[in-house]
PDB file of C-alpha atoms in Angstrom:
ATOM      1  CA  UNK A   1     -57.473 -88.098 -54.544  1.00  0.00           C
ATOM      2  CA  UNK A   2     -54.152 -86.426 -53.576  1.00  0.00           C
ATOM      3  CA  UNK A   3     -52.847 -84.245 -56.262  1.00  0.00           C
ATOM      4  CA  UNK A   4     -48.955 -83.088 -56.706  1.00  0.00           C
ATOM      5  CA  UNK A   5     -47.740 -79.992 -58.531  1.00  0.00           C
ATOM      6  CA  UNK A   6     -44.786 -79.078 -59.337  1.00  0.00           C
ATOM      7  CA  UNK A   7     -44.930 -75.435 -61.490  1.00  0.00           C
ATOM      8  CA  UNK A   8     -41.068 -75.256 -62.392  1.00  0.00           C
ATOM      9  CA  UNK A   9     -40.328 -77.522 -65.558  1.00  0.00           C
ATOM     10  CA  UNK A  10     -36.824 -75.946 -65.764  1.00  0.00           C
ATOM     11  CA  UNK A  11     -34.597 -74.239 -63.341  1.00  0.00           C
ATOM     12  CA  UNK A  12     -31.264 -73.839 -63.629  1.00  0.00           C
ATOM     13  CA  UNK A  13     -28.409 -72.550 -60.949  1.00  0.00           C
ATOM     14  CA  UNK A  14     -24.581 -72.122 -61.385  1.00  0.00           C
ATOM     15  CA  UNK A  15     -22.030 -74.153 -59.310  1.00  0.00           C
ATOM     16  CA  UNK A  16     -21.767 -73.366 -55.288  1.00  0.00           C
ATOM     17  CA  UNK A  17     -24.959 -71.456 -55.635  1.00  0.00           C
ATOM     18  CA  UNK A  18     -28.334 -72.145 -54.028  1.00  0.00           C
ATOM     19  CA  UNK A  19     -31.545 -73.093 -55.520  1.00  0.00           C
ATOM     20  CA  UNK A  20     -35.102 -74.002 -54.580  1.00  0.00           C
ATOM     21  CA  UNK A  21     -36.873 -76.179 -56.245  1.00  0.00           C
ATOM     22  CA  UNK A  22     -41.051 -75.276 -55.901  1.00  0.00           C
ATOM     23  CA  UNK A  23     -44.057 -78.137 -54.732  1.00  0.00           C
ATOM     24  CA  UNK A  24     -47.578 -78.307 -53.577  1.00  0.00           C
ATOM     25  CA  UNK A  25     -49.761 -80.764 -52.953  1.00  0.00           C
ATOM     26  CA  UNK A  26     -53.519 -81.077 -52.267  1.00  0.00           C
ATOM     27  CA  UNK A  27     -54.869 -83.847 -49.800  1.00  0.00           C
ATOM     28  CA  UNK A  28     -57.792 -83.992 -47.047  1.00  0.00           C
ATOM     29  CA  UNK A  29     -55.103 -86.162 -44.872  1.00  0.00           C
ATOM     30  CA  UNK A  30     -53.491 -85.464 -41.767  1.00  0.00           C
ATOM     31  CA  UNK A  31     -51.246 -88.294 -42.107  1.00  0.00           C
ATOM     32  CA  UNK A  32     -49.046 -88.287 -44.622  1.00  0.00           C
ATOM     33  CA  UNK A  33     -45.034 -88.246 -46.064  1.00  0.00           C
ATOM     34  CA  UNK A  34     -43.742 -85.921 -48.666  1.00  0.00           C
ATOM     35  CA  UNK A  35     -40.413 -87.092 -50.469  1.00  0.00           C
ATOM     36  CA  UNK A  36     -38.080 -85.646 -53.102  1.00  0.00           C
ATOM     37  CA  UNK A  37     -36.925 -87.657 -55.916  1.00  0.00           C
ATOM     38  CA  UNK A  38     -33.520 -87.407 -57.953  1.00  0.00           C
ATOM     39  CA  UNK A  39     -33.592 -88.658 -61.091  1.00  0.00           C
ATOM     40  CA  UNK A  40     -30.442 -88.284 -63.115  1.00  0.00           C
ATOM     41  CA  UNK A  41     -30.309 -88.527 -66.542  1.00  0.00           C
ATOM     42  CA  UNK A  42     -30.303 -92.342 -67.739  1.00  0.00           C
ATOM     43  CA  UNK A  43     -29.921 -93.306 -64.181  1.00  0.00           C
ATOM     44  CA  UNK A  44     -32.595 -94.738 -61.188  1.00  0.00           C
ATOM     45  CA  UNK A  45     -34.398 -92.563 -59.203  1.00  0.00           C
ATOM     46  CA  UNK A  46     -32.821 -92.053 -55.559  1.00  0.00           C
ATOM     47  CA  UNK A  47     -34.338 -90.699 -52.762  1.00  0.00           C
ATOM     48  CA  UNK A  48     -33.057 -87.068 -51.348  1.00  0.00           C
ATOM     49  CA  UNK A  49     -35.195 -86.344 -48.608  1.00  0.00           C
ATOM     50  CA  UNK A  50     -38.334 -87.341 -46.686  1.00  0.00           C
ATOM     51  CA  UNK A  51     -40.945 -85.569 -44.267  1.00  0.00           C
ATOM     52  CA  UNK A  52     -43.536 -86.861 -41.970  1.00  0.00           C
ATOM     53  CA  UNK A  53     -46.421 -84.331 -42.041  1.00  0.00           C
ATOM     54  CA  UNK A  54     -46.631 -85.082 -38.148  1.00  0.00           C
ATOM     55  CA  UNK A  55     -43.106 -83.471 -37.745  1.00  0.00           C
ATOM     56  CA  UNK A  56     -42.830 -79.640 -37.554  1.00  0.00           C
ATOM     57  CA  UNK A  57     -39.217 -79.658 -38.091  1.00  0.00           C
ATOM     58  CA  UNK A  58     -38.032 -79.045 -41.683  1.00  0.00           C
ATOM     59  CA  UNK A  59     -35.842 -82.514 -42.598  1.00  0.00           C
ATOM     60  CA  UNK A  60     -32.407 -81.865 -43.762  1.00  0.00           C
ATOM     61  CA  UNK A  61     -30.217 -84.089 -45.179  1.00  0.00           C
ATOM     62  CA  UNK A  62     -26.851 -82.245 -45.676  1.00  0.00           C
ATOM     63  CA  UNK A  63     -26.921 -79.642 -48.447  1.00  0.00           C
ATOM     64  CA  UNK A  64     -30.089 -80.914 -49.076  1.00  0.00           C
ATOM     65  CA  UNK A  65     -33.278 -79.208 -47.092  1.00  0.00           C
ATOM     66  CA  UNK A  66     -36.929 -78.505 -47.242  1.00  0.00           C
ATOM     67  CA  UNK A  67     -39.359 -76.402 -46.298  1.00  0.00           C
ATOM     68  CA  UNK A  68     -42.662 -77.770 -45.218  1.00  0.00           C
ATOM     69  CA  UNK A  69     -45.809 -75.219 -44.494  1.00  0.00           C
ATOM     70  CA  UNK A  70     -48.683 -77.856 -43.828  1.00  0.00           C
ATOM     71  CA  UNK A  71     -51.340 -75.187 -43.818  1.00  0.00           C
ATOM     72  CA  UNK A  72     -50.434 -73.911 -47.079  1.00  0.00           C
ATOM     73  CA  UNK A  73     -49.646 -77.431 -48.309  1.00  0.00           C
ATOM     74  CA  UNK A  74     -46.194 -76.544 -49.349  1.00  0.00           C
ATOM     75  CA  UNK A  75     -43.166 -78.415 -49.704  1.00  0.00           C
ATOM     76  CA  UNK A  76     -40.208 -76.425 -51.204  1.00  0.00           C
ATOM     77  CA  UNK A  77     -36.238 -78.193 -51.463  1.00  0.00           C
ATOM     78  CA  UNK A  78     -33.155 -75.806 -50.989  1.00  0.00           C
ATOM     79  CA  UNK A  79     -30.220 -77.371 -52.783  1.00  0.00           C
ATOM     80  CA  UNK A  80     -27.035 -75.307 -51.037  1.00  0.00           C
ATOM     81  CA  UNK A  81     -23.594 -75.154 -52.769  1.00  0.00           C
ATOM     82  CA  UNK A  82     -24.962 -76.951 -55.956  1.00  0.00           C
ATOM     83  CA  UNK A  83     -22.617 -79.378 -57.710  1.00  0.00           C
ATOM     84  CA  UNK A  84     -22.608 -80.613 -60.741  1.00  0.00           C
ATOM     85  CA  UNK A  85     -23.842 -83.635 -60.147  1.00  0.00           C
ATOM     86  CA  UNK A  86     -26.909 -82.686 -58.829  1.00  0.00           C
ATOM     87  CA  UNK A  87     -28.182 -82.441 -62.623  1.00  0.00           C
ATOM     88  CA  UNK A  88     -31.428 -84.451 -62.693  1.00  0.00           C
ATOM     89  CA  UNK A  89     -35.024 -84.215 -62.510  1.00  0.00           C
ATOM     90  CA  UNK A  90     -36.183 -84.000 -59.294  1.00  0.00           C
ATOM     91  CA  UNK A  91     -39.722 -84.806 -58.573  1.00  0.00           C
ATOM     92  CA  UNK A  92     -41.766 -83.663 -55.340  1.00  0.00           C
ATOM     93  CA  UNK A  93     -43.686 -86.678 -54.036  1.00  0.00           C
ATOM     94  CA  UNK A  94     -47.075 -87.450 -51.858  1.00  0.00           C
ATOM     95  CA  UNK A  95     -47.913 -90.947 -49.747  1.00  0.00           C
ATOM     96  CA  UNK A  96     -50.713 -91.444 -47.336  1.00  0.00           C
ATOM     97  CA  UNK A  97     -49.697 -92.393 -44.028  1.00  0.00           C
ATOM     98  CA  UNK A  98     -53.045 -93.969 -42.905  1.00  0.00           C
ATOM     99  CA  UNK A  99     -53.924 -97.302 -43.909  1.00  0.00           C
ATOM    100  CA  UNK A 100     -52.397-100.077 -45.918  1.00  0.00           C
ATOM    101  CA  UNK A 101     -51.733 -98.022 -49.126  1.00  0.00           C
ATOM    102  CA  UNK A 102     -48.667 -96.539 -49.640  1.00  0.00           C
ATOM    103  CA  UNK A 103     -48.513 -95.645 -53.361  1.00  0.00           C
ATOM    104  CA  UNK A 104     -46.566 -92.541 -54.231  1.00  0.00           C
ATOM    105  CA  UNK A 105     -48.253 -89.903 -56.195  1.00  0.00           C
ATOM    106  CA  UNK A 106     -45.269 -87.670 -58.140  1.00  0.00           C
ATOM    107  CA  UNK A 107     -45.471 -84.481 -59.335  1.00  0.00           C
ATOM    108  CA  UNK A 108     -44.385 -83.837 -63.017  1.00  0.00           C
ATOM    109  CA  UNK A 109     -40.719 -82.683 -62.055  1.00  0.00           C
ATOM    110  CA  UNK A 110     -38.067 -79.931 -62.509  1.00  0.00           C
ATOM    111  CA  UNK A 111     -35.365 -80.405 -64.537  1.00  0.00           C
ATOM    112  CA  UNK A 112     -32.496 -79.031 -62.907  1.00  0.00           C
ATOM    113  CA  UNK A 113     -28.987 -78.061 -64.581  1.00  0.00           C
ATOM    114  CA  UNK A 114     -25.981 -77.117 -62.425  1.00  0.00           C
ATOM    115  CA  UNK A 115     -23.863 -74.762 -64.600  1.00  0.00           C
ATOM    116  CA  UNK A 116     -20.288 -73.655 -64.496  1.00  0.00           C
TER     117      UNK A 116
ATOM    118  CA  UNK B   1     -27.759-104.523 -50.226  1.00  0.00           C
ATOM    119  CA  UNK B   2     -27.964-105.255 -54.421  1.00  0.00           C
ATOM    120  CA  UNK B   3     -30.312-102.641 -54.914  1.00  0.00           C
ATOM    121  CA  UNK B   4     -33.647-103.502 -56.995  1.00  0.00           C
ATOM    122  CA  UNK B   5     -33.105-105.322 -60.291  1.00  0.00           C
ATOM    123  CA  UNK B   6     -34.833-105.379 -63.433  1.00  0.00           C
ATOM    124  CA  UNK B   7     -34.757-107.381 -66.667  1.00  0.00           C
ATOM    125  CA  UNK B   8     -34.888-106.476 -69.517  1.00  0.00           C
ATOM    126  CA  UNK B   9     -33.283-103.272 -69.080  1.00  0.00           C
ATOM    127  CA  UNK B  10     -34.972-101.948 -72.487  1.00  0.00           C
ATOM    128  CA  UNK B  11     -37.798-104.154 -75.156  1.00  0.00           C
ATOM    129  CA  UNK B  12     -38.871-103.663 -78.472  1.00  0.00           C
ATOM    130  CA  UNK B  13     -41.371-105.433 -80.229  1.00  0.00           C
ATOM    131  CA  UNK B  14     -44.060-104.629 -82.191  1.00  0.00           C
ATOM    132  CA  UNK B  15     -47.885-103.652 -81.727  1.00  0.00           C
ATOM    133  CA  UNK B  16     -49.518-106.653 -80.555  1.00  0.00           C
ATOM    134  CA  UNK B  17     -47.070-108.793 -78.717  1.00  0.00           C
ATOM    135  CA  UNK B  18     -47.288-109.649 -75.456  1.00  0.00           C
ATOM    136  CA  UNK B  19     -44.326-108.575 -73.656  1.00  0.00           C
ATOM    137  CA  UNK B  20     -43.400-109.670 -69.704  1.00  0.00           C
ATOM    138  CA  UNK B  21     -40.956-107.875 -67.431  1.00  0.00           C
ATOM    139  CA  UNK B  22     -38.976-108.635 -64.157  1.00  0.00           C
ATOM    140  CA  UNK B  23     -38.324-107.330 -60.917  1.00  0.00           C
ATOM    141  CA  UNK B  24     -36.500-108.443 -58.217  1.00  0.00           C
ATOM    142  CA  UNK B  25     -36.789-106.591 -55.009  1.00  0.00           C
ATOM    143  CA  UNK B  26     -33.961-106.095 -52.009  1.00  0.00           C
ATOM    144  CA  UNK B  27     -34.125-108.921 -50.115  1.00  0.00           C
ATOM    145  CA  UNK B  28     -36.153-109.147 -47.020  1.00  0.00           C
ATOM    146  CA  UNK B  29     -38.564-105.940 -48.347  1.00  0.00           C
ATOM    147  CA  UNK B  30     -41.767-107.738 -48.455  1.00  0.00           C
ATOM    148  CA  UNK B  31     -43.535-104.443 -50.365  1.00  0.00           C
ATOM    149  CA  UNK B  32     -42.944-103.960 -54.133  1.00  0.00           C
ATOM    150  CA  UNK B  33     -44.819-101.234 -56.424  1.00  0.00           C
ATOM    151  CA  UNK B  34     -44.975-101.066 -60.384  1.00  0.00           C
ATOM    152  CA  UNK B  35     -45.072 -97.399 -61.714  1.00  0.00           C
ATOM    153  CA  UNK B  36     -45.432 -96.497 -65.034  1.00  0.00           C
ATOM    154  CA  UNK B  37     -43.332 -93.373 -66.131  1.00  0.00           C
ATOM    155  CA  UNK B  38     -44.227 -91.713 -69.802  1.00  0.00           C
ATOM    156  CA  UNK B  39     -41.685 -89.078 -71.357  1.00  0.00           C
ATOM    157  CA  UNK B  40     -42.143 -85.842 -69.227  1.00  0.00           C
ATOM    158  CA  UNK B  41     -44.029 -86.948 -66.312  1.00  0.00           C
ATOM    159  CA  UNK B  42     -43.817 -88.211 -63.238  1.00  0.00           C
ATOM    160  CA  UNK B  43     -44.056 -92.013 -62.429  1.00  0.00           C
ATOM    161  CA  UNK B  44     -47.573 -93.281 -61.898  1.00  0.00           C
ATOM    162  CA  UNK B  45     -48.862 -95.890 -59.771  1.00  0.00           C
ATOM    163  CA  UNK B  46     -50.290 -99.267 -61.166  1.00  0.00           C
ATOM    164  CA  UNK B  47     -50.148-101.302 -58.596  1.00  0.00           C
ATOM    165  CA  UNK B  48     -48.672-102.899 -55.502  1.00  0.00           C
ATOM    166  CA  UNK B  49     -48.194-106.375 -53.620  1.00  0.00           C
ATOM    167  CA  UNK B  50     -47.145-106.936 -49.970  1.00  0.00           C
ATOM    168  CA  UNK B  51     -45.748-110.273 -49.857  1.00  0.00           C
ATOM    169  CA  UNK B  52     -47.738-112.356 -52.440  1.00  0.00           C
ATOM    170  CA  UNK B  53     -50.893-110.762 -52.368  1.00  0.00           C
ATOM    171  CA  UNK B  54     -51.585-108.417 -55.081  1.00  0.00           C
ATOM    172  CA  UNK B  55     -53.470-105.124 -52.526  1.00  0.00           C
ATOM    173  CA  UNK B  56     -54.260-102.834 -54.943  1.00  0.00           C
ATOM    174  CA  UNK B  57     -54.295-101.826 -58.884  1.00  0.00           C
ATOM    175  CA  UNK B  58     -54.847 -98.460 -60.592  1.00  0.00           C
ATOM    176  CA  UNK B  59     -57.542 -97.884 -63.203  1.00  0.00           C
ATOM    177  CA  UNK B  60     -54.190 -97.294 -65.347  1.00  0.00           C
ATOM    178  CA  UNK B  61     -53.853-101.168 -64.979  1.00  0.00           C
ATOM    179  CA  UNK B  62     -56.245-102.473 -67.855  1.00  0.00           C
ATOM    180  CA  UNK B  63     -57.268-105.860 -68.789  1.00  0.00           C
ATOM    181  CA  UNK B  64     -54.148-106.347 -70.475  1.00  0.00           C
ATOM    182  CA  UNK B  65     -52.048-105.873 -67.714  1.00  0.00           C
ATOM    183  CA  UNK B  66     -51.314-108.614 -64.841  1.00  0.00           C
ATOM    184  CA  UNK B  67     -48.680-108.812 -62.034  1.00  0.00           C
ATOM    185  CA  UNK B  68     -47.760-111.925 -60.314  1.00  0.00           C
ATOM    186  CA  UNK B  69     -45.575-112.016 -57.102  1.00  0.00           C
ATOM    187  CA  UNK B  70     -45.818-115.480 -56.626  1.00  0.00           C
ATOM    188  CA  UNK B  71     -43.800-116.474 -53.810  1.00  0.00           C
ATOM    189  CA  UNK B  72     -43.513-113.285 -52.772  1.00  0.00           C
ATOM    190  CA  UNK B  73     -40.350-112.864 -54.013  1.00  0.00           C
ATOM    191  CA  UNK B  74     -39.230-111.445 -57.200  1.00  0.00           C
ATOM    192  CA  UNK B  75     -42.516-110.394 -59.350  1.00  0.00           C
ATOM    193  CA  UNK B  76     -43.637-110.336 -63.093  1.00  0.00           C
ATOM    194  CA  UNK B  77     -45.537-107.216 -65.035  1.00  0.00           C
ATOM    195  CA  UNK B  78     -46.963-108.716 -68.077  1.00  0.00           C
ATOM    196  CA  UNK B  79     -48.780-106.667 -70.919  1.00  0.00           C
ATOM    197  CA  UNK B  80     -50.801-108.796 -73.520  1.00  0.00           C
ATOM    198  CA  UNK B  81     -51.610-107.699 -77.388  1.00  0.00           C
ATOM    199  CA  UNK B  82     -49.175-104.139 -76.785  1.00  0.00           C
ATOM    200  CA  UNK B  83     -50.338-101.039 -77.930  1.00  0.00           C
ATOM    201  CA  UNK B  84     -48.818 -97.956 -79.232  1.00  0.00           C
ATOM    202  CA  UNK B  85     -49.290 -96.500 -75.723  1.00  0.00           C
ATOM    203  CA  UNK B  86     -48.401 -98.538 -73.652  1.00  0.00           C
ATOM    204  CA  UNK B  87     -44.736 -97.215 -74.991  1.00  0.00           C
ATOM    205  CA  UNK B  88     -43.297 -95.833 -71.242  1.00  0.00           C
ATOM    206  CA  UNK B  89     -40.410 -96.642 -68.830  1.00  0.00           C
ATOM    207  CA  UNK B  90     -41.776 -99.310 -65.912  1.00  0.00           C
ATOM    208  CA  UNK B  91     -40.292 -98.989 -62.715  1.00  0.00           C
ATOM    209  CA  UNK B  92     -40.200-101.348 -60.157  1.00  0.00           C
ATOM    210  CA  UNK B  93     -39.619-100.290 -56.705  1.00  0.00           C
ATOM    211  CA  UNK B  94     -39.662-102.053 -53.116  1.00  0.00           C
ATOM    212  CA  UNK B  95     -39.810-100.970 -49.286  1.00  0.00           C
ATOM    213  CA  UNK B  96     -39.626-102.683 -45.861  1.00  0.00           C
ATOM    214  CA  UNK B  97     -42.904-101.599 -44.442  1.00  0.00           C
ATOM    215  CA  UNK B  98     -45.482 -98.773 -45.608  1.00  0.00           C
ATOM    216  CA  UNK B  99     -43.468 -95.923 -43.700  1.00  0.00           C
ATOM    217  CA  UNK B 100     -40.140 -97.041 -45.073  1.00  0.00           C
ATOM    218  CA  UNK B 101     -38.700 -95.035 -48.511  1.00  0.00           C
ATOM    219  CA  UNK B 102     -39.420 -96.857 -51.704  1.00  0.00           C
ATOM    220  CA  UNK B 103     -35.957 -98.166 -53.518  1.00  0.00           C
ATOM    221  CA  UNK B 104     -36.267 -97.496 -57.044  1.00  0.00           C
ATOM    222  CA  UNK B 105     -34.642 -99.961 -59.610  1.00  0.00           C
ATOM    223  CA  UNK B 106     -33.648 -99.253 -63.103  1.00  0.00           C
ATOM    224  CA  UNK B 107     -36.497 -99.581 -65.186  1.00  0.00           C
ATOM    225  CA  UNK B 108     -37.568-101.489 -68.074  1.00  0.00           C
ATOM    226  CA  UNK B 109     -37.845 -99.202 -71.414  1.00  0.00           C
ATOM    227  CA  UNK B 110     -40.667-100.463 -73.344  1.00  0.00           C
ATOM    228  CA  UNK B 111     -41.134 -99.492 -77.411  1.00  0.00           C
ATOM    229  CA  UNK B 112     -43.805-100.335 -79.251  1.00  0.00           C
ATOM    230  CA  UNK B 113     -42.911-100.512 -82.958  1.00  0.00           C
TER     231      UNK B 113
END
């Protein structure tokens, strides 16, 4: 069974600054897709950002980005010039690529506050 | 593009009721998931349909619970004689194909009195 961890339960970051929010997963797979999650307070949860484990380039979507190690089964998001309204949870998230299934496994999240 | 819609948006009813929630998918994704999400934690999966057919459950899904997607359509989550814990947020979500992002609706808050 994949597992997802996600060892930051708060973080916070002022306004225009960067931040990197912390994942790692365990899986025997070679196939598989990572995704980030935003969840904003009272509000659905939207997807940021996705990776194919196939891919060696690091997605980026914007200010958004990650960084993928496959060998060390990491899979970190840089959020550059922060704005406010990228206060949510985020959550890291795993899905087999082989297969019919394609149920996500989440991590527990990071709450993230964008300060003045 | 109406995004994925659930009803009720929030229920509360008390320990032992049977309680049944809604979720209607974007049109023309024929995959839609059912995650349960407790206070602090990530969502977790309970199961899945492509089309109508019902392709896997988690162990989380007991006796209690049943999903119906009968025309493959919009589906129903259904929880008989409610328990204290099954107290959560249930999120519906859908997809195009297995490689495609899930869309996440709003959820349905559950309380148990």
């Amino acid at each position: 069974a994949q597992t997802v961890t996600q060892s930051q339960p708060e973080m916070s970051v002022q306004e225009a600054e960067t931040v990197t929010l912390s994942c790692t997963y365990d899986t025997s797979e070679n196939n598989y897709y990572l995704f980030w999650y935003k969840q904003p307070p009272s509000r659905q949860m939207i997807l940021v950002i996705r990776q194919e484990a196939y891919k060696q380039q690091n997605a980026t979507e914007n200010r958004f980005s990650v960084n993928f190690q496959k060998a060390a089964k990491s899979f970190s998001l840089k959020i550059s010039d922060s704005q406010l309204g990228d206060t949510a949870m985020y959550f890291c998230a795993f899905m087999n690529g082989t297969g019919t299934a394609s149920k996500l496994t989440f991590g527990t999240g990071t709450r993230l506050q964008v300060t003045l | 593009d109406t995004g994925v819609s659930q009803n009720p948006r929030h229920k509360i009813t008390k320990r032992g009721q049977n309680v049944t929630f809604r979720c209607d998918p974007i049109s023309e994704h024929n995959r839609l998931y059912w995650y349960r999400q407790t206070l602090g934690q990530g969502p977790e999966f309970l199961t899945y349909f492509q089309n109508e057919a019902q392709l896997e459950k988690s162990r989380l899904l007991s006796d209690r619970f049943s999903a119906e997607r009968p025309k493959g359509s919009f589906s129903t989550l259904e929880i008989q004689r409610t328990e204290q814990g099954d107290s959560a947020m249930y999120l519906c979500a859908s997809s195009l194909s297995p490689e495609q992002p899930q869309h996440f609706g709003d959820g349905t808050r559950l309380s148990i009195l």
